Amino acid sequence: MDNEHINVSIIPLDIVRASPERNLNAVASLMGHVPEGTDIVALPELFTTGFISDMPLLSEMADHSGRTLGTIADISKKYGCAICGSVIASEHGHIFNRAFFHDPDSGTTTFYDKRHLFSLSSEYKYLSAGTAVPPIIPFRGWNISMIVCYDLRFPVWCRSVNYSYDIMIVPANWPQSRGYAWQQLLIARAIENQSCWVGADRSGSDDYGKYDGLADIYNAMGMPIGVKDKVSGVVSATIDRRHISEYRRRLPTGNDMDDFKIIDTGL
């Protein structure tokens, strides 16, 4: 296995609201457009449902998360690639916007619950905020992390202390109306952490806006490197470890970072 390169793709799914089966079928179909040899496929935030502000429907969709993750595991195994995204999930009487990273090599799934809930919408009224920091996931010789959408606006939460991750994946439903901020924040986070950032935005539209064209991949210098398939919309890139290592060696800003301690609030 070539640990010096890793191939990443984004499927910017046009999400059908509250229809897990249709969305999972769409993912299965679009996997046929993902380049051969892809190591990680990133899906959008809440890729099986979209955003829902109806508590009974939220609970129903949360009950589907186990079946969703089972299907994702099957797709991951079939194509030999990790799959990352987020779903509605329930635990101990709370509903979370839960990111997942399924590793086909070990058969394990790592989870992260969205910490920052969007207060300009009703998300914070219906969902519970996560309390755990973004995980570091060893995968094929690389360190991967993940946050969800609005978390992107909070740089301390995203901090890569001592270069703890090489790639950050951001499943999102980020509308075109705030597209400039999305792109600039991804660029800034990549530059300040000297890591690659995968902006896995959705496509299509819903009651909250239009989403097309914002999915992209940025290298450790903040430059867009994603190549978009004109037929499927799948965005792909090959990330070179030597580029990251040389950039960190030549400009070792990570050595001067403030080592902020993120405390679990227990909320």
C-alpha positions as CSV (number, residue, x, y, z in Angstrom):
1,M,0.0,0.0,0.0
2,D,1.3,3.5,-0.9
3,N,1.1,5.4,2.3
4,E,2.6,8.5,0.7
5,H,-0.6,9.2,-1.2
6,I,-4.3,9.0,-0.3
7,N,-7.2,9.5,-2.7
8,V,-10.3,11.3,-1.5
9,S,-13.6,11.9,-3.2
10,I,-16.7,13.9,-2.3
11,I,-20.2,12.9,-3.4
12,P,-22.1,16.2,-3.2
13,L,-25.5,14.5,-2.9
14,D,-28.7,16.3,-3.8
15,I,-30.5,15.2,-0.6
16,V,-34.1,14.1,-0.7
17,R,-35.7,15.3,2.5
18,A,-36.6,12.6,5.0
19,S,-36.0,9.8,2.6
20,P,-33.2,7.5,3.8
21,E,-33.8,4.8,1.3
22,R,-33.8,7.1,-1.7
23,N,-30.7,8.9,-0.6
24,L,-28.8,5.6,0.2
25,N,-29.8,4.3,-3.2
26,A,-28.4,7.5,-4.8
27,V,-25.1,7.1,-2.9
28,A,-24.9,3.5,-4.1
29,S,-25.4,4.6,-7.7
30,L,-23.0,7.5,-7.5
31,M,-20.3,5.2,-6.0
32,G,-19.9,4.0,-9.6
33,H,-18.6,7.4,-10.6
34,V,-16.0,7.5,-7.8
35,P,-12.5,7.0,-9.3
36,E,-11.0,3.5,-8.9
37,G,-8.5,3.4,-6.0
38,T,-10.3,6.0,-3.9
39,D,-9.4,5.6,-0.2
40,I,-12.0,7.9,1.4
41,V,-15.5,9.0,0.2
42,A,-17.0,12.0,2.0
43,L,-20.8,12.5,2.1
44,P,-22.7,15.6,3.1
45,E,-24.1,16.5,6.5
46,L,-27.4,14.6,7.2
47,F,-27.1,12.9,3.9
48,T,-30.1,10.6,4.4
49,T,-32.6,13.2,5.5
50,G,-31.5,16.8,5.2
51,F,-32.3,19.3,8.0
52,I,-35.6,18.5,9.8
53,S,-37.4,20.8,12.3
54,D,-40.2,18.4,13.3
55,M,-39.6,16.4,16.5
56,P,-41.7,13.3,15.7
57,L,-40.1,13.1,12.2
58,L,-36.7,13.6,13.7
59,S,-37.2,10.7,16.1
60,E,-38.4,8.5,13.3
61,M,-35.3,9.4,11.2
62,A,-33.0,8.8,14.2
63,D,-34.4,5.3,14.5
64,H,-33.2,4.6,11.0
65,S,-29.6,5.5,11.7
66,G,-28.6,1.9,12.6
67,R,-29.9,0.6,9.2
68,T,-28.2,3.5,7.4
69,L,-24.8,2.7,9.0
70,G,-25.2,-1.0,8.1
71,T,-25.8,-0.1,4.5
72,I,-22.8,2.3,4.5
73,A,-20.6,-0.5,6.0
74,D,-21.7,-2.8,3.1
75,I,-20.9,-0.1,0.5
76,S,-17.6,0.6,2.2
77,K,-16.6,-3.1,2.1
78,K,-17.7,-3.5,-1.5
79,Y,-15.5,-0.6,-2.8
80,G,-12.7,-1.0,-0.2
81,C,-12.9,2.7,0.8
82,A,-13.7,4.5,4.0
83,I,-17.0,6.5,4.0
84,C,-17.6,9.6,6.1
85,G,-20.8,11.7,6.5
86,S,-23.4,12.6,9.2
87,V,-26.8,11.3,10.2
88,I,-29.5,12.0,12.7
89,A,-28.9,9.6,15.7
90,S,-30.5,9.1,19.1
91,E,-28.8,8.1,22.3
92,H,-30.0,8.2,26.0
93,G,-33.0,10.3,25.1
94,H,-31.0,12.9,23.1
95,I,-30.9,13.4,19.3
96,F,-27.5,14.3,17.7
97,N,-26.2,15.3,14.4
98,R,-23.7,12.5,14.3
99,A,-20.7,12.2,12.0
100,F,-19.3,8.8,11.2
101,F,-16.1,7.4,9.6
102,H,-16.4,3.8,8.6
103,D,-13.0,2.0,8.1
104,P,-13.4,-1.1,5.7
105,D,-10.0,-2.5,6.8
106,S,-10.9,-2.9,10.5
107,G,-14.7,-2.9,10.1
108,T,-14.9,-0.2,12.8
109,T,-16.9,3.1,12.8
110,T,-15.7,6.2,14.6
111,F,-18.3,8.8,15.7
112,Y,-18.4,12.5,16.4
113,D,-21.4,14.5,17.5
114,K,-21.7,18.1,16.1
115,R,-20.6,20.5,18.8
116,H,-21.8,23.8,17.5
117,L,-25.5,23.9,16.7
118,F,-26.6,26.7,14.3
119,S,-28.4,29.2,16.5
120,L,-29.8,31.2,13.5
121,S,-31.9,28.2,12.7
122,S,-34.0,25.9,15.0
123,E,-31.2,23.2,15.0
124,Y,-30.3,24.1,18.6
125,K,-33.9,23.6,19.7
126,Y,-34.2,20.0,18.5
127,L,-30.7,18.6,18.7
128,S,-28.2,18.1,21.5
129,A,-24.7,19.4,21.2
130,G,-21.8,16.9,21.3
131,T,-19.3,17.2,24.1
132,A,-16.3,15.2,22.8
133,V,-13.5,16.8,20.8
134,P,-13.0,15.9,17.1
135,P,-11.5,12.4,17.0
136,I,-8.1,11.5,15.4
137,I,-8.6,8.4,13.3
138,P,-5.6,6.4,12.0
139,F,-6.4,5.2,8.5
140,R,-3.9,3.7,6.0
141,G,-1.0,5.5,7.5
142,W,-2.8,8.9,7.7
143,N,-4.5,10.7,10.6
144,I,-8.0,11.8,9.8
145,S,-10.4,14.0,11.8
146,M,-13.9,15.2,11.2
147,I,-16.2,18.1,12.3
148,V,-19.6,19.1,11.0
149,C,-20.6,22.2,9.1
150,Y,-21.0,25.1,11.6
151,D,-18.1,23.8,13.6
152,L,-15.9,25.2,10.8
153,R,-16.4,28.7,12.2
154,F,-14.6,28.0,15.4
155,P,-10.9,27.8,14.9
156,V,-9.9,26.7,18.4
157,W,-12.2,23.7,18.2
158,C,-10.5,22.8,14.9
159,R,-7.0,23.2,16.2
160,S,-4.4,20.6,15.1
161,V,-2.1,20.7,18.1
162,N,1.3,19.1,17.3
163,Y,0.0,18.3,13.8
164,S,-2.5,15.8,15.2
165,Y,-4.3,15.3,11.9
166,D,-3.3,15.4,8.2
167,I,-6.8,15.6,6.8
168,M,-10.0,17.2,8.2
169,I,-13.3,16.2,6.7
170,V,-16.3,18.6,7.0
171,P,-19.7,17.1,6.0
172,A,-22.0,20.2,5.5
173,N,-25.3,21.7,4.3
174,W,-23.7,25.1,3.6
175,P,-25.8,27.3,1.2
176,Q,-24.5,29.4,-1.7
177,S,-25.7,32.5,0.1
178,R,-22.8,32.1,2.5
179,G,-20.5,30.4,0.0
180,Y,-17.8,33.0,0.2
181,A,-17.5,32.5,3.9
182,W,-17.4,28.7,3.5
183,Q,-14.6,28.8,1.0
184,Q,-12.5,31.3,3.0
185,L,-13.0,29.5,6.2
186,L,-11.8,26.2,4.6
187,I,-8.8,28.0,3.2
188,A,-8.0,29.6,6.5
189,R,-8.4,26.4,8.5
190,A,-6.1,24.5,6.0
191,I,-3.4,27.2,6.2
192,E,-3.4,27.7,9.9
193,N,-3.3,23.9,10.6
194,Q,-1.1,23.0,7.7
195,S,-3.4,20.1,6.8
196,C,-5.8,19.2,4.0
197,W,-9.4,20.1,4.3
198,V,-12.3,18.3,2.6
199,G,-15.4,20.4,2.3
200,A,-18.2,17.8,1.7
201,D,-21.1,20.1,0.9
202,R,-24.4,18.9,-0.6
203,S,-25.9,19.9,-3.9
204,G,-29.5,20.8,-4.9
205,S,-31.7,23.0,-2.8
206,D,-34.2,22.9,0.1
207,D,-36.2,25.4,2.1
208,Y,-33.0,27.0,3.4
209,G,-31.2,27.7,0.1
210,K,-29.3,26.4,-2.8
211,Y,-26.1,24.4,-2.4
212,D,-24.5,23.6,-5.8
213,G,-20.8,24.0,-6.5
214,L,-19.3,24.4,-3.0
215,A,-17.8,20.9,-2.4
216,D,-14.1,21.0,-2.8
217,I,-10.8,19.8,-1.4
218,Y,-8.0,22.1,-0.2
219,N,-4.3,21.3,0.3
220,A,-2.2,22.3,3.3
221,M,-1.5,25.7,1.7
222,G,-5.2,26.4,1.3
223,M,-5.2,25.9,-2.5
224,P,-8.2,24.1,-4.1
225,I,-7.1,20.7,-5.6
226,G,-10.4,19.0,-6.2
227,V,-11.3,17.9,-9.7
228,K,-15.0,17.7,-10.5
229,D,-16.5,15.0,-12.7
230,K,-18.8,16.8,-15.1
231,V,-21.3,13.9,-15.3
232,S,-21.8,13.0,-11.7
233,G,-20.5,16.0,-9.8
234,V,-18.1,13.9,-7.8
235,V,-15.1,15.9,-6.6
236,S,-11.8,14.0,-6.2
237,A,-8.1,14.7,-5.4
238,T,-4.9,12.8,-4.6
239,I,-3.2,14.1,-1.5
240,D,0.6,13.8,-1.3
241,R,2.2,13.4,2.1
242,R,5.5,14.7,0.9
243,H,3.9,18.0,0.1
244,I,2.5,18.3,3.6
245,S,5.7,17.3,5.3
246,E,7.9,19.6,3.2
247,Y,5.5,22.5,3.8
248,R,5.5,21.9,7.6
249,R,9.3,21.6,7.5
250,R,9.9,24.9,5.6
251,L,7.3,26.9,7.6
252,P,7.0,25.2,11.0
253,T,4.2,27.4,12.4
254,G,2.8,24.4,14.3
255,N,5.8,24.6,16.6
256,D,4.6,28.0,17.8
257,M,0.8,27.2,18.2
258,D,-0.9,28.0,21.5
259,D,-1.6,24.7,23.1
260,F,-5.2,25.4,24.1
261,K,-6.8,22.8,26.3
262,I,-10.4,22.0,25.3
263,I,-12.4,21.0,28.4
264,D,-15.3,18.7,28.3
265,T,-18.2,20.7,29.6
266,G,-20.4,17.7,30.3
267,L,-23.4,19.4,28.7
